[in-house]
Coordinates of C-alpha atoms in Angstrom, one line a residue:
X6 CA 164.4 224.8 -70.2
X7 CA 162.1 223.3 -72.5
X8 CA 158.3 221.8 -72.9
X9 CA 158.2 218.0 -73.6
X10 CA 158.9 217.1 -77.7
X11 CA 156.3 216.5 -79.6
X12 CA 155.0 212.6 -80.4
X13 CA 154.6 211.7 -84.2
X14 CA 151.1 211.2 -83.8
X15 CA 150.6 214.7 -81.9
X16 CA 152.4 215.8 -84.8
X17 CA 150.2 213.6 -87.3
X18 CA 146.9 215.2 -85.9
X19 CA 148.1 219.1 -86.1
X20 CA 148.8 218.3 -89.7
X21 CA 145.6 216.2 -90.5
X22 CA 143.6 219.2 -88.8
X23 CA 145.8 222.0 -90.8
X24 CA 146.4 223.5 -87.3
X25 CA 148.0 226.7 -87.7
X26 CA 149.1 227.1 -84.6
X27 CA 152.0 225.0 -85.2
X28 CA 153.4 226.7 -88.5
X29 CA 157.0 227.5 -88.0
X30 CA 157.5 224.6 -84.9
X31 CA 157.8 222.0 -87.2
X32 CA 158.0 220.9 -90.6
X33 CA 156.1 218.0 -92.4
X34 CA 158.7 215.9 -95.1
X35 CA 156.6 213.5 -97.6
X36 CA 158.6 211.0 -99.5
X37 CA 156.2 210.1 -101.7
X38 CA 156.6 214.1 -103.4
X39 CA 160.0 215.2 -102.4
X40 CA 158.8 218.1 -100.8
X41 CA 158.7 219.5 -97.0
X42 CA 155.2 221.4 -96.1
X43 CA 153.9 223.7 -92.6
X44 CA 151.5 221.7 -90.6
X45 CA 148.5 223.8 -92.1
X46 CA 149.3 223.2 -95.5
X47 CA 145.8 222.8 -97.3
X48 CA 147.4 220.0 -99.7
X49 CA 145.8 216.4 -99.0
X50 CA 147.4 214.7 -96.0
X51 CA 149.7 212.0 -96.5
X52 CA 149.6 208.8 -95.2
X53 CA 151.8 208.3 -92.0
X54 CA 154.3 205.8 -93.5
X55 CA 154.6 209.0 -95.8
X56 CA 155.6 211.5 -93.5
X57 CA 158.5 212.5 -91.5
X58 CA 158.7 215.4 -89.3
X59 CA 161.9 217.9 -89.0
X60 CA 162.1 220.5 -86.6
X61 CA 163.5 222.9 -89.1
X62 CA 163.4 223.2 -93.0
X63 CA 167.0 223.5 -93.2
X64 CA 166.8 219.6 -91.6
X65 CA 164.3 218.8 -94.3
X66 CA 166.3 220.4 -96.9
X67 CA 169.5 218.1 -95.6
X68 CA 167.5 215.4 -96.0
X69 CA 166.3 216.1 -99.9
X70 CA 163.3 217.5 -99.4
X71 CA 162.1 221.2 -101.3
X72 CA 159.6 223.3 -100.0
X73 CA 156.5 223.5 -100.8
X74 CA 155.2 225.9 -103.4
X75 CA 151.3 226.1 -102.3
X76 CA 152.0 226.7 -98.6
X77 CA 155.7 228.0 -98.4
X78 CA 156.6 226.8 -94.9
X79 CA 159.6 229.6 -95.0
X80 CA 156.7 232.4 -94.6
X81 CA 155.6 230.7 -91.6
X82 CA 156.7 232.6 -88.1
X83 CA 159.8 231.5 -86.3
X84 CA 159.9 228.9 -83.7
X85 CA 159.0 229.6 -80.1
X86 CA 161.3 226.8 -79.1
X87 CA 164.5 229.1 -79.5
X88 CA 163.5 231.3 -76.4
X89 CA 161.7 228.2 -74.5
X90 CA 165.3 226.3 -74.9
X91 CA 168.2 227.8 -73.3
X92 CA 170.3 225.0 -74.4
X93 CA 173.0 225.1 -77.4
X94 CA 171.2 224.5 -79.8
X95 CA 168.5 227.1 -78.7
X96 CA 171.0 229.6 -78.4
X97 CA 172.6 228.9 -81.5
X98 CA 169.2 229.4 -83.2
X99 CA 169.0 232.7 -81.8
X100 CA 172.6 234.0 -83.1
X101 CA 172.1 232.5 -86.2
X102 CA 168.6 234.8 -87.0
X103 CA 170.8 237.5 -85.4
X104 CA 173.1 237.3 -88.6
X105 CA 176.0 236.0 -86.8
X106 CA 177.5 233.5 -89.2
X107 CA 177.1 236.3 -92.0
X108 CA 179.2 238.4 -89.5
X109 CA 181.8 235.9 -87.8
X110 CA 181.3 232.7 -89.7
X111 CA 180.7 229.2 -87.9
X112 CA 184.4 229.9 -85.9
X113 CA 182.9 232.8 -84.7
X114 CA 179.4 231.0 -83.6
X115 CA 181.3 228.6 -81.8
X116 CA 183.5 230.8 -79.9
X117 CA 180.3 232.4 -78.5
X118 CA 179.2 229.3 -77.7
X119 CA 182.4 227.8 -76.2
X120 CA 182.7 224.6 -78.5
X121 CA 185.0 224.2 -81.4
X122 CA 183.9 224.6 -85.0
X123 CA 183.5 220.8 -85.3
X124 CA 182.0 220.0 -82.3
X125 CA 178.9 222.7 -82.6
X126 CA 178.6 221.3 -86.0
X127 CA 178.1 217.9 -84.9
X128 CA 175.9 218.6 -81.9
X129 CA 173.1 221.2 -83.8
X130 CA 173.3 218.1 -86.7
X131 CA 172.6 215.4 -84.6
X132 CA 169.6 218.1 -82.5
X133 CA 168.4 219.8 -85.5
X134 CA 169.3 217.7 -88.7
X135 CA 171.3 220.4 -89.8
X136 CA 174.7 221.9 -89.2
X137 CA 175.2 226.1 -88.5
X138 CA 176.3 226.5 -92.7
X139 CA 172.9 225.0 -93.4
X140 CA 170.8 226.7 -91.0
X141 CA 172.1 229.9 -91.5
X142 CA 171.2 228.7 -95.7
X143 CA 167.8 228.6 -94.9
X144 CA 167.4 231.5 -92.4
X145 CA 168.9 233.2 -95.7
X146 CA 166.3 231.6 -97.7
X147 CA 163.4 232.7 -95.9
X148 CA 165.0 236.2 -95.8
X149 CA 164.7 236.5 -99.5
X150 CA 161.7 234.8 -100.2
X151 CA 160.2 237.4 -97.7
X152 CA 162.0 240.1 -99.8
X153 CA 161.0 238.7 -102.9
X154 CA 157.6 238.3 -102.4
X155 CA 157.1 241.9 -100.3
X156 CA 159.0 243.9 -101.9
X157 CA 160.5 246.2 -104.9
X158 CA 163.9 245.5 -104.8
X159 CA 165.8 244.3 -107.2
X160 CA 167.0 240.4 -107.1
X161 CA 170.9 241.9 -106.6
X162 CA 170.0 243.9 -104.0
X163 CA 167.5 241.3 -102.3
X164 CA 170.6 238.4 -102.6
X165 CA 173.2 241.1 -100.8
X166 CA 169.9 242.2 -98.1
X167 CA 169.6 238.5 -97.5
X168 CA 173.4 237.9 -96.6
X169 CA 174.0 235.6 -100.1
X170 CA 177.3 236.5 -101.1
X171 CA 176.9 236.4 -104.9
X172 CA 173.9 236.7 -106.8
X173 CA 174.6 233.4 -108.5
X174 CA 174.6 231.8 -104.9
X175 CA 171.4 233.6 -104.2
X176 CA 170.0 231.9 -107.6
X177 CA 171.4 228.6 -106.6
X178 CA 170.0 228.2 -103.2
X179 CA 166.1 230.2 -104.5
X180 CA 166.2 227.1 -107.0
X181 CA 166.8 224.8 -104.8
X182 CA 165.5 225.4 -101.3
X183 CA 162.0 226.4 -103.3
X184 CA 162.4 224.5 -106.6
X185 CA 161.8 227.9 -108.9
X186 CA 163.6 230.7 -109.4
X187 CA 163.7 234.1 -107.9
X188 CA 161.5 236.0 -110.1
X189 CA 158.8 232.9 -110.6
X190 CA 159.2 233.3 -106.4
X191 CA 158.5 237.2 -106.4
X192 CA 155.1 236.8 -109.7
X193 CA 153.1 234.4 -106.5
X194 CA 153.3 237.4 -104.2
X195 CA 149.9 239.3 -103.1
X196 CA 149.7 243.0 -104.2
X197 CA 150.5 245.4 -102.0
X198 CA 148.5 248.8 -102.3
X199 CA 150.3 250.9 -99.9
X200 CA 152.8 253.7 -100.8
X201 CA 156.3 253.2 -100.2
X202 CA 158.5 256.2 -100.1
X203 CA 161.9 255.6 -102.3
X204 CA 164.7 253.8 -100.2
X205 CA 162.0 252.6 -97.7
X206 CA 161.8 248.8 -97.1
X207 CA 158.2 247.5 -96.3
X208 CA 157.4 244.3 -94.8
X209 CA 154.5 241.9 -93.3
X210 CA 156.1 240.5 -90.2
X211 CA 153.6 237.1 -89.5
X212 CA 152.9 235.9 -85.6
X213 CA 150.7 233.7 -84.6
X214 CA 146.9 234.1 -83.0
X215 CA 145.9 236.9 -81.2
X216 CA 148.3 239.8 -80.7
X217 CA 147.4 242.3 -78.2
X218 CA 148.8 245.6 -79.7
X219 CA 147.6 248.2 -77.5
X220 CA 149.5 247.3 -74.0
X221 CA 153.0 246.8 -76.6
X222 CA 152.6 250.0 -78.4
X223 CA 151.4 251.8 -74.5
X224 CA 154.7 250.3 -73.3
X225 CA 157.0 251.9 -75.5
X226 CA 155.3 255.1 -75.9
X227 CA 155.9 255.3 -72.0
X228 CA 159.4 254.5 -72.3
X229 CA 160.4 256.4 -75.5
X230 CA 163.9 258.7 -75.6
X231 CA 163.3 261.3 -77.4
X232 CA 165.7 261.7 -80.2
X233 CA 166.1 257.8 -80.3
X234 CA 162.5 256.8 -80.6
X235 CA 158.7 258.0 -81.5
X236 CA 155.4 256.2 -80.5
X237 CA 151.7 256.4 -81.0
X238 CA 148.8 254.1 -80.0
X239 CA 149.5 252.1 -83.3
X240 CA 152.7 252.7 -84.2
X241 CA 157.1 252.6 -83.0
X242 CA 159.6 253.6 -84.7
X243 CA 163.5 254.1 -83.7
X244 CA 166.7 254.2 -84.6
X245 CA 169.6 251.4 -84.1
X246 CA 173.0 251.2 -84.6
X247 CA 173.4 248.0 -86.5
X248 CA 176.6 246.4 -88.3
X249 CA 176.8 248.0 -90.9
X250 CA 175.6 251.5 -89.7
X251 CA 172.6 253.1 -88.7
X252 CA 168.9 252.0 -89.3
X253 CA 165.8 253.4 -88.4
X254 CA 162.7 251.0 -88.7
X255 CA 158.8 251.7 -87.7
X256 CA 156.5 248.8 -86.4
X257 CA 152.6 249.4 -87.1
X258 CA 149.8 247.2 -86.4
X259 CA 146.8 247.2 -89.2
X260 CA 143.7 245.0 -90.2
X261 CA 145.2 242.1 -87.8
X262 CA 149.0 242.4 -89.3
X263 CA 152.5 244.1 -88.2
X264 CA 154.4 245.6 -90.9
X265 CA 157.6 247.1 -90.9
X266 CA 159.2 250.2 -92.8
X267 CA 162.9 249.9 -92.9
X268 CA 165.7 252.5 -93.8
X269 CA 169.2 250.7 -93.9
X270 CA 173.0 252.1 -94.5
X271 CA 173.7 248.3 -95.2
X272 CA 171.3 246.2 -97.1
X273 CA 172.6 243.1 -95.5
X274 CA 171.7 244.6 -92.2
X275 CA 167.9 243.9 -92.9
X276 CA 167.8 240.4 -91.9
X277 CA 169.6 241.3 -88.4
X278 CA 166.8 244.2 -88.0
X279 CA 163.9 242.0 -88.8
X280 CA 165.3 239.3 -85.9
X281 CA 165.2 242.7 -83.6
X282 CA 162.2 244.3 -84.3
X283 CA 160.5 240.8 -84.2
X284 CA 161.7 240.1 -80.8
X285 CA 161.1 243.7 -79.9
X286 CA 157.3 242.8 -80.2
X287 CA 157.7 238.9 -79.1
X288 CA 156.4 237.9 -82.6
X289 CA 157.5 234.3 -82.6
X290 CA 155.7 233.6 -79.5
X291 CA 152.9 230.9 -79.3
X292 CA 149.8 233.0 -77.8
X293 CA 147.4 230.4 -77.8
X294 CA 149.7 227.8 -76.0
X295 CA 150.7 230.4 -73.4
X296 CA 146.7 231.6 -73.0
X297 CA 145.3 228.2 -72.9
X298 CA 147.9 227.2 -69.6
X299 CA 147.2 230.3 -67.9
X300 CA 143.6 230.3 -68.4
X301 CA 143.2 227.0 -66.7
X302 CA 143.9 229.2 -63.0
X303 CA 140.5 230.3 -61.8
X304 CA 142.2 233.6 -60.8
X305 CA 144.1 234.2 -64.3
X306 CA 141.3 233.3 -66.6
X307 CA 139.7 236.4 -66.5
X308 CA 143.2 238.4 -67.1
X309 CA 143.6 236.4 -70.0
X310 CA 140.3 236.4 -71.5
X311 CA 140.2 240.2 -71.5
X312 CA 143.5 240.6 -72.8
X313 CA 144.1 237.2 -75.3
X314 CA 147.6 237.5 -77.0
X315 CA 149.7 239.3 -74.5
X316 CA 153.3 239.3 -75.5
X317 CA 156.5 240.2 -73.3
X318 CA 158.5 243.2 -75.1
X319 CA 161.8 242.5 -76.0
X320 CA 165.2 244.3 -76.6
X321 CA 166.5 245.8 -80.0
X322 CA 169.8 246.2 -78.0
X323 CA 171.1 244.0 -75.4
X324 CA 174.2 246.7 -74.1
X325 CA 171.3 249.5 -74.2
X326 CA 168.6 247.7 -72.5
X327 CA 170.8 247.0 -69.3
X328 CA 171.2 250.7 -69.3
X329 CA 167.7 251.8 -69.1
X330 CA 167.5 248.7 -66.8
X331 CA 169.7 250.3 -64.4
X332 CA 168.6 254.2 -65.0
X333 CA 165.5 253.3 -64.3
X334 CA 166.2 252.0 -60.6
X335 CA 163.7 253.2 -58.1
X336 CA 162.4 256.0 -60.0
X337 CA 159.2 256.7 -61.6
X338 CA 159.1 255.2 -65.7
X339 CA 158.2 259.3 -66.4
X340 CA 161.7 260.3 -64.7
X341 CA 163.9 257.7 -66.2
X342 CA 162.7 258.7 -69.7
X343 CA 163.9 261.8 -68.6
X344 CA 167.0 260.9 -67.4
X345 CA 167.5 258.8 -70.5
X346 CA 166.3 261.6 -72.9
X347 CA 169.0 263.8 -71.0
X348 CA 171.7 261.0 -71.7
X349 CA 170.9 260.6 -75.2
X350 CA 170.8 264.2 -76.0
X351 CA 174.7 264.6 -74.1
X352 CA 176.0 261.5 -75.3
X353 CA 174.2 260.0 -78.3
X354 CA 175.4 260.0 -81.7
X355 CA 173.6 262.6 -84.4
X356 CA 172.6 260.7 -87.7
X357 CA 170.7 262.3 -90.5
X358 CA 168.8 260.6 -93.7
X359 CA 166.4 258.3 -91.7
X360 CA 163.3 260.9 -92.3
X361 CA 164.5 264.1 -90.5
X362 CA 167.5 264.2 -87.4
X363 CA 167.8 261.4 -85.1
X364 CA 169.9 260.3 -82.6
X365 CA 172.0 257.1 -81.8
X366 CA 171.8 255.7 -78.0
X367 CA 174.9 256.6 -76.2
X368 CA 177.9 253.8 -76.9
X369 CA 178.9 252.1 -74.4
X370 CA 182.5 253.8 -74.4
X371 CA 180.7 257.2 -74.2
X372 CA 178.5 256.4 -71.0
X373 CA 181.8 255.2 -69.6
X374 CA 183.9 258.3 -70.2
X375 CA 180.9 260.6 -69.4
X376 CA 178.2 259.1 -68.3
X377 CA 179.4 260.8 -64.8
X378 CA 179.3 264.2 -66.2
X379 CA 175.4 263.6 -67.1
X380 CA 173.7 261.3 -65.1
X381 CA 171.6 262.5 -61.6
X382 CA 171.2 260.5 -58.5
X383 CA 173.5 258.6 -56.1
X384 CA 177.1 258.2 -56.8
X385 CA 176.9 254.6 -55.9
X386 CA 173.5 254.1 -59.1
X387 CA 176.0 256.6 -61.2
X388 CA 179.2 254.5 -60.0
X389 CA 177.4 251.0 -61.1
X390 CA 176.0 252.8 -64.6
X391 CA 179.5 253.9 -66.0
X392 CA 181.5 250.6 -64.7
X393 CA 178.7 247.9 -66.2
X394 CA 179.5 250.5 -69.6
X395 CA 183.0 250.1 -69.2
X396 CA 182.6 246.4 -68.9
X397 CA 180.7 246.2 -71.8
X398 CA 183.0 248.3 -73.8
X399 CA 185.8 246.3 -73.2
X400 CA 184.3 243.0 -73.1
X401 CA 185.2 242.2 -69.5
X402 CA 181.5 241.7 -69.5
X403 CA 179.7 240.3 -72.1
X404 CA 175.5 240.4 -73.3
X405 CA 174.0 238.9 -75.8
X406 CA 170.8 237.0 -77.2
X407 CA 173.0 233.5 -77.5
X408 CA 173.8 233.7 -73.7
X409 CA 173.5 230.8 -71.3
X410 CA 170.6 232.3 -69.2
X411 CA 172.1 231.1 -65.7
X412 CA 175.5 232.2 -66.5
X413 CA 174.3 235.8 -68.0
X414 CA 172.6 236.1 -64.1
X415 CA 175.6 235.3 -62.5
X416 CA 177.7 237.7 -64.9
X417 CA 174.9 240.4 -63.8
X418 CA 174.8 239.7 -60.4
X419 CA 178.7 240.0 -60.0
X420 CA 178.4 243.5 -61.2
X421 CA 178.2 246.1 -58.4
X422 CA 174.9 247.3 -58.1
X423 CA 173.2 244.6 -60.3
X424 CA 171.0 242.4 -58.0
X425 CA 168.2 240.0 -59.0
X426 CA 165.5 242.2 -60.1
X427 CA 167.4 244.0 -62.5
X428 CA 169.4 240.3 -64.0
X429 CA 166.1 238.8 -63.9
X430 CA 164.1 241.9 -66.2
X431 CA 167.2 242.1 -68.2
X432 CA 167.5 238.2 -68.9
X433 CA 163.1 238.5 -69.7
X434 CA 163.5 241.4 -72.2
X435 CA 167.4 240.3 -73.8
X436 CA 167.0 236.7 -74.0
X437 CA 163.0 236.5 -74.7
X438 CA 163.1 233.9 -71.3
X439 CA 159.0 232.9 -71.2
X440 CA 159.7 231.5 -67.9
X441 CA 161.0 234.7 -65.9
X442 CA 159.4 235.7 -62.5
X443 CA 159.9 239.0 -60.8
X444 CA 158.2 238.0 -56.9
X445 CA 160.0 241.1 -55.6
X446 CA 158.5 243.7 -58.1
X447 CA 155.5 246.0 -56.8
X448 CA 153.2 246.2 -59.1
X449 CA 153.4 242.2 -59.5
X450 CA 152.5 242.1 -56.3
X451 CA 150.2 244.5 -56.2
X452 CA 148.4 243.3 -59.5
X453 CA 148.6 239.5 -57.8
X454 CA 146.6 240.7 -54.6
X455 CA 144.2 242.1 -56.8
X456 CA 143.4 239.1 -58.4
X457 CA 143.2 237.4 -55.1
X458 CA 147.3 235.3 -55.7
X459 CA 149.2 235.6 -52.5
X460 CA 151.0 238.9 -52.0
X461 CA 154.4 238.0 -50.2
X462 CA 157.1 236.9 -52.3
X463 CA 157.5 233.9 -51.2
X464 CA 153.9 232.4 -51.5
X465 CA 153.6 233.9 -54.6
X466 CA 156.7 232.5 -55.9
X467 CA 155.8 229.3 -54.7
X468 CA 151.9 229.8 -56.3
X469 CA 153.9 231.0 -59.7
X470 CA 155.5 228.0 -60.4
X471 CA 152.5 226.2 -61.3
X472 CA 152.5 228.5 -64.2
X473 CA 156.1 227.6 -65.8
X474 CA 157.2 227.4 -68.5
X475 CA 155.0 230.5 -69.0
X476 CA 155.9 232.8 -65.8
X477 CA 157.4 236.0 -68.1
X478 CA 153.9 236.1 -69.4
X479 CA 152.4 236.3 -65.7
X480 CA 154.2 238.9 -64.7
X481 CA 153.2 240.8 -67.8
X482 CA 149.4 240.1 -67.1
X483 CA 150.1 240.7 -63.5
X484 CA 151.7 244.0 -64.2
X485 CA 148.3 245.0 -66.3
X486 CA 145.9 243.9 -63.3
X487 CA 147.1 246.8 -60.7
X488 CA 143.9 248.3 -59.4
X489 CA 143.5 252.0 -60.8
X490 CA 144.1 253.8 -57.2
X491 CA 146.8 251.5 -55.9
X492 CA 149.6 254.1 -55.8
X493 CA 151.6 254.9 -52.8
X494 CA 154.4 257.3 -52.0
X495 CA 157.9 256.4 -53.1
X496 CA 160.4 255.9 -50.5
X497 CA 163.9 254.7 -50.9
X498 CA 164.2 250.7 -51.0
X499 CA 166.5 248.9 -49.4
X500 CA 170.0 249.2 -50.2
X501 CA 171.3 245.5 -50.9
X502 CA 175.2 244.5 -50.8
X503 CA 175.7 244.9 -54.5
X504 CA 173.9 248.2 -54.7
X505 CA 170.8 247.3 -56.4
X506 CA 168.3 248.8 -54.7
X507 CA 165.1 246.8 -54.6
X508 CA 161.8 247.5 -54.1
X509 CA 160.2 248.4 -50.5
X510 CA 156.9 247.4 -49.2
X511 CA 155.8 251.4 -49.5
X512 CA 157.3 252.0 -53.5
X513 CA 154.4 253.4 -55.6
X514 CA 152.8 251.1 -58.5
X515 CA 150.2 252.4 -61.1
X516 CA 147.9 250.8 -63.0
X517 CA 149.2 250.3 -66.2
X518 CA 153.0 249.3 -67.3
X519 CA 152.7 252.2 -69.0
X520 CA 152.8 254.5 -66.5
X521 CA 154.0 252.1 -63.3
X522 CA 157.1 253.1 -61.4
X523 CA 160.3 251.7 -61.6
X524 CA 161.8 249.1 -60.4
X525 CA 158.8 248.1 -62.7
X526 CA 160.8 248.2 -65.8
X527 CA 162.1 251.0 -68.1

């Protein structure tokens, strides 16, 4: 699923009006300088016979082209276009931010993806201009230059932090991805007046337009484990099991910016954690474009206008979101972070050094083994929680950010008591899908008649669609539009054939995802 390419003159005009809103989408090559600019570079604009557009810098950097040094197109966000396509080289994208080549090389890329070495690097080449080596170069690149440029650290530790696997190659590839070398790169950066406390990592984390902090940071303060995770009305913080071992990172939102403070066992883990946290607050998203569609239907323009930037939370764990997916089955969000808290504090894994005693989310292996001895509820919910953990420990079931969207469903949906609410949230928050619709949830009901959208699933469905590729962020604004009293009494739902229980007509909703009921999501 994608939205139509853009034209070279569509192109032309964003770059002739220095349109920000297309920094990190594309890149602008002149051959009259050598050099590869973000559309809002304030440089004169070149003549069209000049000018060739890439979709990424790594293309332009295939091509012979440097970055430019006035508008540094690597500081730009990441493209939306990696969670809008589901396609190969979408996917692919996605892995490669997720530090994968640095991990399993291109072999192991294309395994995940199902082609051969050769193959993969032939089809992202001929879709992208670049092959997985050079992409995962630049994605590199901009790691460093962001480490460079916002922090302390020394250039060996920033070339290790950025997956370079020698500081000479780090030098190399600084010199000639942004024509200068890593320490004329780090004397351009901005002064930062904040305090940093020794071993702490602190970093800007750009996105475009609006960003509408106060529903993201209510969301996880509703759903936070205690032990695993601490919230506030401007700030998150957690800790994650990464690669190379244990990292705890805070997200805070000041003066229009997210910055993020980092602890890491494993340097080279930061650029992995950075891909996490920023899909953990749907950074790379494109507000405006998503605003501007929805606004155009009479009955969402006033949603949107009150709330301008609204972004779909994300996973920082694919393995533990489906867990909290399923926990939070039919029960209040208030219980299942109790049940979740109680899982964590059985099961998790104690860590210390990350700013006082914290615990890791349960492994997969350890929900498997024991989950039974700790979870509440029926033995069919327990039954379906500890089997989709032992599929996942053993890799009889696998998810991931690089998955195929309709086959990760399917995989879902074969798993007893997995049905299509529960694939369809998991494959919104895991895969950053824009264009997910949940007709059977509650609240999105519930918000829809009270915004005057059809109520039933079906003509809501059917009313939905005119919304696509945006329908992920119509639930979310749908889901923020339930009336203040429109709270019933819980009763069971229905038990489907795979033992996901969905919602009935009578399960209570409350006004805020914050606070709704399960089955609206944990």
């Amino acid at each position: 699923m994608s939205i139509p390419a853009m034209t070279f003159d569509e192109r032309y005009r964003a770059i002739d009006s220095r349109d920000a809103r297309f920094d990190g989408q594309f890149v602008t090559a002149v051959r009259s300088t050598g050099i590869y600019c973000r559309p809002s570079c304030p440089a004169r604009t070149p003549k069209p016979s000049n000018v060739t557009f890439y979709p990424t810098s790594a293309a332009a950097h295939e091509a012979g082209f440097r970055a430019c040094k006035r508008c540094l197109p690597e500081a730009a966000p990441g493209s939306p276009q990696w969670n809008l396509r589901g396609d190969t080289a979408g996917r692919a994208m996605r892995l490669i931010a997720d530090g994968v080549i640095e991990r399993e090389g291109v072999p192991g890329l294309a395994r995940r993806l199902g082609y051969s070495p050769r193959h993969l690097t032939r089809l992202l080449t001929e879709e992208l201009g670049a092959g997985p080596l050079a992409l995962s170069r630049a994605h590199r690149a901009q790691t460093a230059r962001m480490l460079l440029v916002g922090t302390d650290l020394s250039a060996s530790d920033v070339a290790f932090s950025a997956g370079f696997s020698s500081v000479r190659q780090f030098n190399d590839t600084i010199r000639d991805v942004f024509g200068m070398p890593p320490l004329e790169l780090r004397s351009r950066r901005r002064a930062f007046a904040g305090v940093v406390a020794p071993g702490v990592i602190d970093l800007v984390l750009p996105h475009r337009g609006p960003l509408e902090v106060d529903g993201l940071f209510a969301w996880m303060a509703a759903r936070a484990v205690d032990g695993v995770e601490t919230a506030t009305d401007d700030t998150f913080a957690r800790v994650l099991r990464l690669p190379g071992g244990p990292a705890w990172f805070e997200l805070r939102a000041a003066a229009g910016r997210v910055r993020l403070r980092a602890r890491l066992t494993q340097l080279s883990d930061l650029s992995t954690l950075v891909t996490r946290a920023r899909r953990l607050f749907d950074l790379d998203a494109d507000p405006l474009a998503v605003d501007d569609a929805l606004s155009r239907h009479r009955e969402l323009a006033p949603l949107v206008a009150a709330l301008p930037g609204i972004r779909v939370p994300g996973a920082a764990d694919p393995h533990e979101m489906l867990i909290r997916a399923m926990v939070g089955q039919q029960i209040t969000v208030v219980a299942a972070r109790t049940a979740l808290t109680r899982l964590t504090a059985e099961l998790g894994e104690p860590i210390a050094g990350f700013g006082g005693a914290a615990l890791l989310f349960p492994t997969m292996t350890a929900i498997a083994e024991r989950g039974a001895e700790v979870l509440r509820g029926p033995a069919a919910r327990i039954r379906a929680i500890t089997g989709v953990a032992e599929a996942l420990a053993d890799g009889s079931l696998t998810l991931t950010t690089g998955d195929d969207g309709a086959d990760q469903r399917e995989a879902l949906l074969a798993m007893p008591g997995i049905g299509p609410w529960t694939a369809d949230y998991v494959r919104m928050r895991v895969l950053g899908d824009p264009d997910v619709f949940l007709p059977g949830d509650v609240a999105v009901r519930s918000g829809a008649a009270a915004v005057g959208l059809p109520s039933d699933p079906a003509g809501l469905t059917a009313w939905a669609a005119r919304t696509a590729p945006w329908r992920s962020y119509l639930t979310a604004h749908l889901w923020r539009a339930v009336p203040p009293k429109a709270v019933g009494v819980r009763v069971v739902g229905r038990r489907r054939g795979n033992d996901d229980p969905e919602p009935s007509d009578t399960t209570s909703v409350t006004p805020h995802p914050a606070t709704r009921t399960e089955k609206s999501p944990s």
